[in-house]
PDB file of C-alpha atoms in Angstrom:
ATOM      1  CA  UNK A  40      -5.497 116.561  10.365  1.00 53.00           C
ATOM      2  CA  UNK A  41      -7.212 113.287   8.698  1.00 62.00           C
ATOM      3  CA  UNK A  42      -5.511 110.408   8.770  1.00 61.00           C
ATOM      4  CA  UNK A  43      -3.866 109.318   4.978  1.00 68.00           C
ATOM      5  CA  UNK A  44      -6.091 106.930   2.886  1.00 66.00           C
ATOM      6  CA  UNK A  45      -3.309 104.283   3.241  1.00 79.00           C
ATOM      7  CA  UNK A  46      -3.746 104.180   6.711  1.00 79.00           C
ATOM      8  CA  UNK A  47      -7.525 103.624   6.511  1.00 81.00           C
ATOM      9  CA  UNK A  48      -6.341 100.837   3.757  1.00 87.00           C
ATOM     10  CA  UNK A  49      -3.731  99.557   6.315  1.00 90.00           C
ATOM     11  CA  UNK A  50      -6.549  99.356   9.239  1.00 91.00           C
ATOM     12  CA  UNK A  51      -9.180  97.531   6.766  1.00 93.00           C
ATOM     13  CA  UNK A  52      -6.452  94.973   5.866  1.00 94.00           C
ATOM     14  CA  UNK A  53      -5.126  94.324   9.059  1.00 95.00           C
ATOM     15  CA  UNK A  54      -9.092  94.040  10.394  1.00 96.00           C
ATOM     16  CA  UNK A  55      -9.423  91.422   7.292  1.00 96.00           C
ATOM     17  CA  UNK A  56      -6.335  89.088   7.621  1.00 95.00           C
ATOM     18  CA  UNK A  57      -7.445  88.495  11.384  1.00 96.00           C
ATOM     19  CA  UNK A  58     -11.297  88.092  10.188  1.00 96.00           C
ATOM     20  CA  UNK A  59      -9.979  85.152   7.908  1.00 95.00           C
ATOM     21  CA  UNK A  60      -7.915  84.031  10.475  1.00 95.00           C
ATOM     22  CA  UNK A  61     -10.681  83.556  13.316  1.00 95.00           C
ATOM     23  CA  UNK A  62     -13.575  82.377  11.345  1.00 95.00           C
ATOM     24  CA  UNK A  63     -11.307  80.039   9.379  1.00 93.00           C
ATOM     25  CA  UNK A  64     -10.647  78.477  13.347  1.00 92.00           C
ATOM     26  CA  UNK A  65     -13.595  78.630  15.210  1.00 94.00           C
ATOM     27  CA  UNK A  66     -16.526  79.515  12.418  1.00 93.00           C
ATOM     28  CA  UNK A  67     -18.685  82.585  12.311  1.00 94.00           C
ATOM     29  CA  UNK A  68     -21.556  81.698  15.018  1.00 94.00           C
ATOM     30  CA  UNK A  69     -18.102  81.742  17.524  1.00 95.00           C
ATOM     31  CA  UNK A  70     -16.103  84.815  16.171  1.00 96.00           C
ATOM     32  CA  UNK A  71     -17.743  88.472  17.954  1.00 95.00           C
ATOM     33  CA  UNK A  72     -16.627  91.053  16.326  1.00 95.00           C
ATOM     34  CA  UNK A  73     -14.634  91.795  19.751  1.00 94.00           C
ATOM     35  CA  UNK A  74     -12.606  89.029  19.202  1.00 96.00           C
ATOM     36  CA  UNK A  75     -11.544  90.353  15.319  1.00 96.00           C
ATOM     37  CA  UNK A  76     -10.393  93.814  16.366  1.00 95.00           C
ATOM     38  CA  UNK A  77      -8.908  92.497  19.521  1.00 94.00           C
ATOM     39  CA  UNK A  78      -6.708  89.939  17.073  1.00 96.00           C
ATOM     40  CA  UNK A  79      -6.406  93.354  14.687  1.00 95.00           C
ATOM     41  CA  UNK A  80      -5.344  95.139  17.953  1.00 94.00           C
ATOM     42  CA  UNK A  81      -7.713  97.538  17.208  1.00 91.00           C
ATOM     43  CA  UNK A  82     -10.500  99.701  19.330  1.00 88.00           C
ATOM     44  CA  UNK A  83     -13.905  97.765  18.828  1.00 83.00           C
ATOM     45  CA  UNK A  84     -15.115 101.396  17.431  1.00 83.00           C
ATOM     46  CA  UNK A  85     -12.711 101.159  14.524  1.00 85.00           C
ATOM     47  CA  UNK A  86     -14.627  98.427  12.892  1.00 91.00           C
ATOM     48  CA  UNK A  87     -17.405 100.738  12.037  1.00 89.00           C
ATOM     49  CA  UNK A  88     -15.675 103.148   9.622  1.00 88.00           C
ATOM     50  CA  UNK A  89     -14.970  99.899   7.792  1.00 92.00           C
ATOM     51  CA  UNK A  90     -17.951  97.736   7.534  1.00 94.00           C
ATOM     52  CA  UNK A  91     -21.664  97.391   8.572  1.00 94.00           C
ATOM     53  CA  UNK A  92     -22.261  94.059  10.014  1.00 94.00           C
ATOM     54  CA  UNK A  93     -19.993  90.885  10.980  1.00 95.00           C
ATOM     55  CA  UNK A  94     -22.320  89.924   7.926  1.00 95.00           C
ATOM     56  CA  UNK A  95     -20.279  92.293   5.485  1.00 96.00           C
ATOM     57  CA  UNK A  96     -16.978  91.188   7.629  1.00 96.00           C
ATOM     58  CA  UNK A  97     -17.746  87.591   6.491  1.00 95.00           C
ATOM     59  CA  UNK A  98     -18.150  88.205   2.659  1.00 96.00           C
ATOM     60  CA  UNK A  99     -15.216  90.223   2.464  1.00 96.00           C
ATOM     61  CA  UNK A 100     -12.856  87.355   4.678  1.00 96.00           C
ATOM     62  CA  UNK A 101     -14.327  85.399   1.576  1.00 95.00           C
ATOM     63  CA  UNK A 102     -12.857  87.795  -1.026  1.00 95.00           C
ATOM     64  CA  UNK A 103      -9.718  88.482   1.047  1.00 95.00           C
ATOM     65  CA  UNK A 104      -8.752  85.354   1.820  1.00 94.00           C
ATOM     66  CA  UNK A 105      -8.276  84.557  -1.889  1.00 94.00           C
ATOM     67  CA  UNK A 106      -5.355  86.891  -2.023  1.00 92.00           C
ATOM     68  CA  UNK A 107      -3.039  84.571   0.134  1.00 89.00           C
ATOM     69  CA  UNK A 108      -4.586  81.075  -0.369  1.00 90.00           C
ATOM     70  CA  UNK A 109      -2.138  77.886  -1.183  1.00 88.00           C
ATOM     71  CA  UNK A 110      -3.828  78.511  -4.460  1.00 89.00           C
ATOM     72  CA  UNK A 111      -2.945  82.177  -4.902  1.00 89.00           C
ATOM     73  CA  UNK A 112       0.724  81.567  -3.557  1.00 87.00           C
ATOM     74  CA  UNK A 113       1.299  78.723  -6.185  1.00 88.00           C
ATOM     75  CA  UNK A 114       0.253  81.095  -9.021  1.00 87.00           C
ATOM     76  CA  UNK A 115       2.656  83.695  -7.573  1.00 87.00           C
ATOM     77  CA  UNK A 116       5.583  81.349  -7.807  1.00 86.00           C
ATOM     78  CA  UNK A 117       4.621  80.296 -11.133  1.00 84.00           C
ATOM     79  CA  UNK A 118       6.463  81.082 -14.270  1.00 79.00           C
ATOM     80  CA  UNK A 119       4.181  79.643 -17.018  1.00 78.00           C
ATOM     81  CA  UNK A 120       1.478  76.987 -17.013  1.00 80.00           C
ATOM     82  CA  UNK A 121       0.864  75.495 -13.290  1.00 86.00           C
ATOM     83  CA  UNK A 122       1.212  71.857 -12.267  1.00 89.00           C
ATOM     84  CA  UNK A 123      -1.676  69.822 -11.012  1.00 92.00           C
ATOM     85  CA  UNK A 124       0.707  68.255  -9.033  1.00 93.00           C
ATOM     86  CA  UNK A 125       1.948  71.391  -7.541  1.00 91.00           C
ATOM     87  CA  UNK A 126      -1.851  72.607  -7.091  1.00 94.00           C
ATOM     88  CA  UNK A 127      -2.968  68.896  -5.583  1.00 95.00           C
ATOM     89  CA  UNK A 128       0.491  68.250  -3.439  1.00 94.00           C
ATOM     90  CA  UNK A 129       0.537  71.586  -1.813  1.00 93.00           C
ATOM     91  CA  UNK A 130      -3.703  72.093  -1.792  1.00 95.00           C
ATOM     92  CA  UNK A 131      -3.974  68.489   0.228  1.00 96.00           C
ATOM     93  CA  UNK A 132      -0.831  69.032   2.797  1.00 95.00           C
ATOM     94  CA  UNK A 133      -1.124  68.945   6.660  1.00 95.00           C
ATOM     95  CA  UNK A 134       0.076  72.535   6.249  1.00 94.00           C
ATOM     96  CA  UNK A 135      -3.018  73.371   5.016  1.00 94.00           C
ATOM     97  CA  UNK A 136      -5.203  71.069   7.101  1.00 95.00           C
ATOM     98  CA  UNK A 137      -3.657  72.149   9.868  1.00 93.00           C
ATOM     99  CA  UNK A 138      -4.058  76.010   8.602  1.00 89.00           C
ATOM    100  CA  UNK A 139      -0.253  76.968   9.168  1.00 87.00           C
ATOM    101  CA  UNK A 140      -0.548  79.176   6.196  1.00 84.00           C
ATOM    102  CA  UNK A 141      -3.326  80.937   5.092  1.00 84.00           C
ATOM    103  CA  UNK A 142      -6.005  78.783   4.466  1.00 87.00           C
ATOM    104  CA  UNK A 143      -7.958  78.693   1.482  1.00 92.00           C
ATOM    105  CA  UNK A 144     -11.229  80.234   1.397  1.00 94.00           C
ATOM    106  CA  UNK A 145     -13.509  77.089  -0.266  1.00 95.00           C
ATOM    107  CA  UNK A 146     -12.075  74.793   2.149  1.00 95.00           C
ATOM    108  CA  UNK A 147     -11.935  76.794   5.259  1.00 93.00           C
ATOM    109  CA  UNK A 148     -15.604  78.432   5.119  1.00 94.00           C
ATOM    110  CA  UNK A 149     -17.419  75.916   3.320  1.00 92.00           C
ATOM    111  CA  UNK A 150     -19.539  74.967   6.377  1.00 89.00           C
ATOM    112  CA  UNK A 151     -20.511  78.193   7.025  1.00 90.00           C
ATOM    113  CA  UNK A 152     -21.295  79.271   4.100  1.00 91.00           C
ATOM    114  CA  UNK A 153     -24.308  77.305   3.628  1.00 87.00           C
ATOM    115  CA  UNK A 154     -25.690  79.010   6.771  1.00 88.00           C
ATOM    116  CA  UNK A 155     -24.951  83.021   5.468  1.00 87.00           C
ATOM    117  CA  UNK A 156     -26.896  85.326   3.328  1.00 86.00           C
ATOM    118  CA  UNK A 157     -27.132  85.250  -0.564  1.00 90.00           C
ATOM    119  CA  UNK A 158     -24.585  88.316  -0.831  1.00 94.00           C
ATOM    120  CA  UNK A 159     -21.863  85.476   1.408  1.00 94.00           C
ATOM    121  CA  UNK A 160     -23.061  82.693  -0.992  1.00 95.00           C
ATOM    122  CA  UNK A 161     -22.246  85.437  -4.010  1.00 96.00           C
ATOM    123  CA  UNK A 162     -19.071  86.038  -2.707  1.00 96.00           C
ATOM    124  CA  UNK A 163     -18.155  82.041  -2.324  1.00 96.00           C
ATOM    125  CA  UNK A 164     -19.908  80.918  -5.970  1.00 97.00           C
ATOM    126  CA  UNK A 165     -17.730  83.779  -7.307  1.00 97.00           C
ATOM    127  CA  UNK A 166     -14.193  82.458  -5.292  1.00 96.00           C
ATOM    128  CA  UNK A 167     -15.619  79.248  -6.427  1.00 97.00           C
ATOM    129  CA  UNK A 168     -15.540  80.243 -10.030  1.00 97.00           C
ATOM    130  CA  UNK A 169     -12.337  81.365 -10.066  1.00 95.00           C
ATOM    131  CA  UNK A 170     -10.844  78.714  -8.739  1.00 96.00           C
ATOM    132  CA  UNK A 171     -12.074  76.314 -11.588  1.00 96.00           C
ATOM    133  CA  UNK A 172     -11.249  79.543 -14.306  1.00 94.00           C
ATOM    134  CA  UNK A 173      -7.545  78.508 -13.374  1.00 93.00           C
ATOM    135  CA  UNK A 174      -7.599  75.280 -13.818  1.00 93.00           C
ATOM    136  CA  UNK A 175      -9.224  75.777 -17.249  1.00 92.00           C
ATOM    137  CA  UNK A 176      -6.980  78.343 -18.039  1.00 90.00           C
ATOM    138  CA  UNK A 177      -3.532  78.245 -16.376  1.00 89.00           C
ATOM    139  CA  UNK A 178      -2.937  74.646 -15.519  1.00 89.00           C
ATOM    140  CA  UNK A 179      -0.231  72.401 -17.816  1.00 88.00           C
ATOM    141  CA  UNK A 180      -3.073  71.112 -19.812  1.00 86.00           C
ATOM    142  CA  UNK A 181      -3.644  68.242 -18.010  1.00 87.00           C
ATOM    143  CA  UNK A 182      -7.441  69.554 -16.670  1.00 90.00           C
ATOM    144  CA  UNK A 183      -8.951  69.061 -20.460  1.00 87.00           C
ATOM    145  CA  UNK A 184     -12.486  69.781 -19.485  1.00 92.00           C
ATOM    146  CA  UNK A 185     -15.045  71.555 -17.441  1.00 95.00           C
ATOM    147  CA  UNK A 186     -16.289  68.174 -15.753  1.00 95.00           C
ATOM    148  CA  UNK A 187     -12.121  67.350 -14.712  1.00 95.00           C
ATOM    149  CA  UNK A 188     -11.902  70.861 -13.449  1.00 95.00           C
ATOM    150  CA  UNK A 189     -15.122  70.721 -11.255  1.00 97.00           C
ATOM    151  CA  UNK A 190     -14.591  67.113  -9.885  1.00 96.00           C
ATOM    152  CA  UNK A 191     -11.097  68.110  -8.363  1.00 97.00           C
ATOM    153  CA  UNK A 192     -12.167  71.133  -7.095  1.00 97.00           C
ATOM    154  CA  UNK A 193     -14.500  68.974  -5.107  1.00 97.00           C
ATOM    155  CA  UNK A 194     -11.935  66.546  -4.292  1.00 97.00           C
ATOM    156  CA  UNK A 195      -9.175  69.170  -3.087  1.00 97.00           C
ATOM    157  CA  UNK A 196     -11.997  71.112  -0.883  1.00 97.00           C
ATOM    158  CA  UNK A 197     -13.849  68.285   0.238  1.00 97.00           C
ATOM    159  CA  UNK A 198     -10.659  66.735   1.478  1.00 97.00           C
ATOM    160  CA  UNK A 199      -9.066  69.021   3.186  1.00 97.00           C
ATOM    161  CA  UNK A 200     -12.792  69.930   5.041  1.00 96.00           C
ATOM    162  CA  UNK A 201     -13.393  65.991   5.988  1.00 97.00           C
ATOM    163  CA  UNK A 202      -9.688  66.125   7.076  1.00 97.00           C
ATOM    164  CA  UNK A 203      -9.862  68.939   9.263  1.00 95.00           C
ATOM    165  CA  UNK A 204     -13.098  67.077  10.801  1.00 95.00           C
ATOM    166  CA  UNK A 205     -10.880  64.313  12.065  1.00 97.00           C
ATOM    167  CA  UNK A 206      -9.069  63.675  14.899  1.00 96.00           C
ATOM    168  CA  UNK A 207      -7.061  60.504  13.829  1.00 97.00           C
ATOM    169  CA  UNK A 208      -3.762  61.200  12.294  1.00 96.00           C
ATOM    170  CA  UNK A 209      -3.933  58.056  10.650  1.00 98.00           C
ATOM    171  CA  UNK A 210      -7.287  58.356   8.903  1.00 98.00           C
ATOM    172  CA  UNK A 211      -6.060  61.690   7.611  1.00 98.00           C
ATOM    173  CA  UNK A 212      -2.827  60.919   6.608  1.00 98.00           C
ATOM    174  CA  UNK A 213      -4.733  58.098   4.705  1.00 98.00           C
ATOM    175  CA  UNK A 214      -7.592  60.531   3.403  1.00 98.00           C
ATOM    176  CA  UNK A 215      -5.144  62.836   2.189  1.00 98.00           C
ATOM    177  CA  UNK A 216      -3.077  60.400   0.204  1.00 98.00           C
ATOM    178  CA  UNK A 217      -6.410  58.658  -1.249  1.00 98.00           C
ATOM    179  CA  UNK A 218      -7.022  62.196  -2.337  1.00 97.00           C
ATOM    180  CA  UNK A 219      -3.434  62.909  -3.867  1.00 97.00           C
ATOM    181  CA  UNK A 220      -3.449  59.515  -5.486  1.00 96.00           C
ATOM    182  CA  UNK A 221      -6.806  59.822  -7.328  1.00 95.00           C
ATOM    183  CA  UNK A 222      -6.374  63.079  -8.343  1.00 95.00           C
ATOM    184  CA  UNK A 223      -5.190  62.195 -12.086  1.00 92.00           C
ATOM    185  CA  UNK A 224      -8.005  59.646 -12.529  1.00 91.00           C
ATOM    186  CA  UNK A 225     -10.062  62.933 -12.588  1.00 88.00           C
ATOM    187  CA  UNK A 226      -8.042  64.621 -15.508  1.00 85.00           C
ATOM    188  CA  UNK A 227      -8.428  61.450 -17.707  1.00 70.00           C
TER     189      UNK A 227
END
């Protein structure tokens, strides 16, 4: 008797959530796919019926790790337009530097990416894209333009990567309120 589809849906979930969780710690170059099912606590063999490389693994943590980003969570709790300062306050916290929730996939992959195939650069332009489409679209009209929207993408990702980098509490503490603080000067 086959296993039910929702248990094959389970299985690729389960082999996803711990893909984004290793490669958003240690990178790609030092995640096997060993270490994925073992996290998964799943047989190695499973991770064939799923996928066809670590390559494929990679551009799908991409895509899946959208679905429970501080970005995603915010527009869950959202009733209405969302706050910049919701997005920028919870987007530049030491929770998410220090990845104790799910980390977002622009900030936690974004050295990596550069290094993957188109199809993984696809995948990140497109999570990319999105990211500015709500700010243009489901922010409290604060993010007027294209340019605003683009510039604190940068900022948010850019600081929590360069943050991350650090060892200094101090200097990121400092980074991250430089960050929160000149946030509006990009909406203007």
């Amino acid at each position: 008797m086959p296993w039910p589809e929702t248990r094959k849906q389970e299985t690729r979930r389960k082999i996803l959530k711990s893909a984004v969780t290793l490669f958003a710690q240690r990178g790609f170059n030092r995640v096997s796919l060993g270490d994925v099912m073992k996290d998964a606590k799943l047989t190695h063999g499973a991770f064939y019926a799923h996928f066809e490389s670590k390559q494929e693994l990679y551009k799908e943590a991409v895509y899946a790790a959208t679905e429970d980003s501080p970005l995603a969570e915010i527009l869950r709790r959202s009733e209405g337009a969302l706050s910049v300062d919701k997005i920028v306050s919870t987007y530049l916290s030491h929770d998410h530097v220090e990845q104790k929730f799910s980390p977002c996939p622009l900030a936690a992959f974004a050295t990596d990416t550069s290094n993957q195939n188109g199809e993984t650069k696809d995948a990140y332009t497109e999570v990319f894209k999105g990211m500015i489409d709500i700010f243009e679209s489901k922010t409290d009209g604060s993010i007027t333009d294209r340019q605003s929207a683009l510039s604190l993408a940068a900022l948010l990702i850019g600081g929590v990567v360069v943050s991350r980098a650090l060892n200094d509490k101090e200097t990121i503490d400092e980074l991250l309120a430089a960050c929160i603080s000149k946030a509006p000067q990009l909406l203007k």
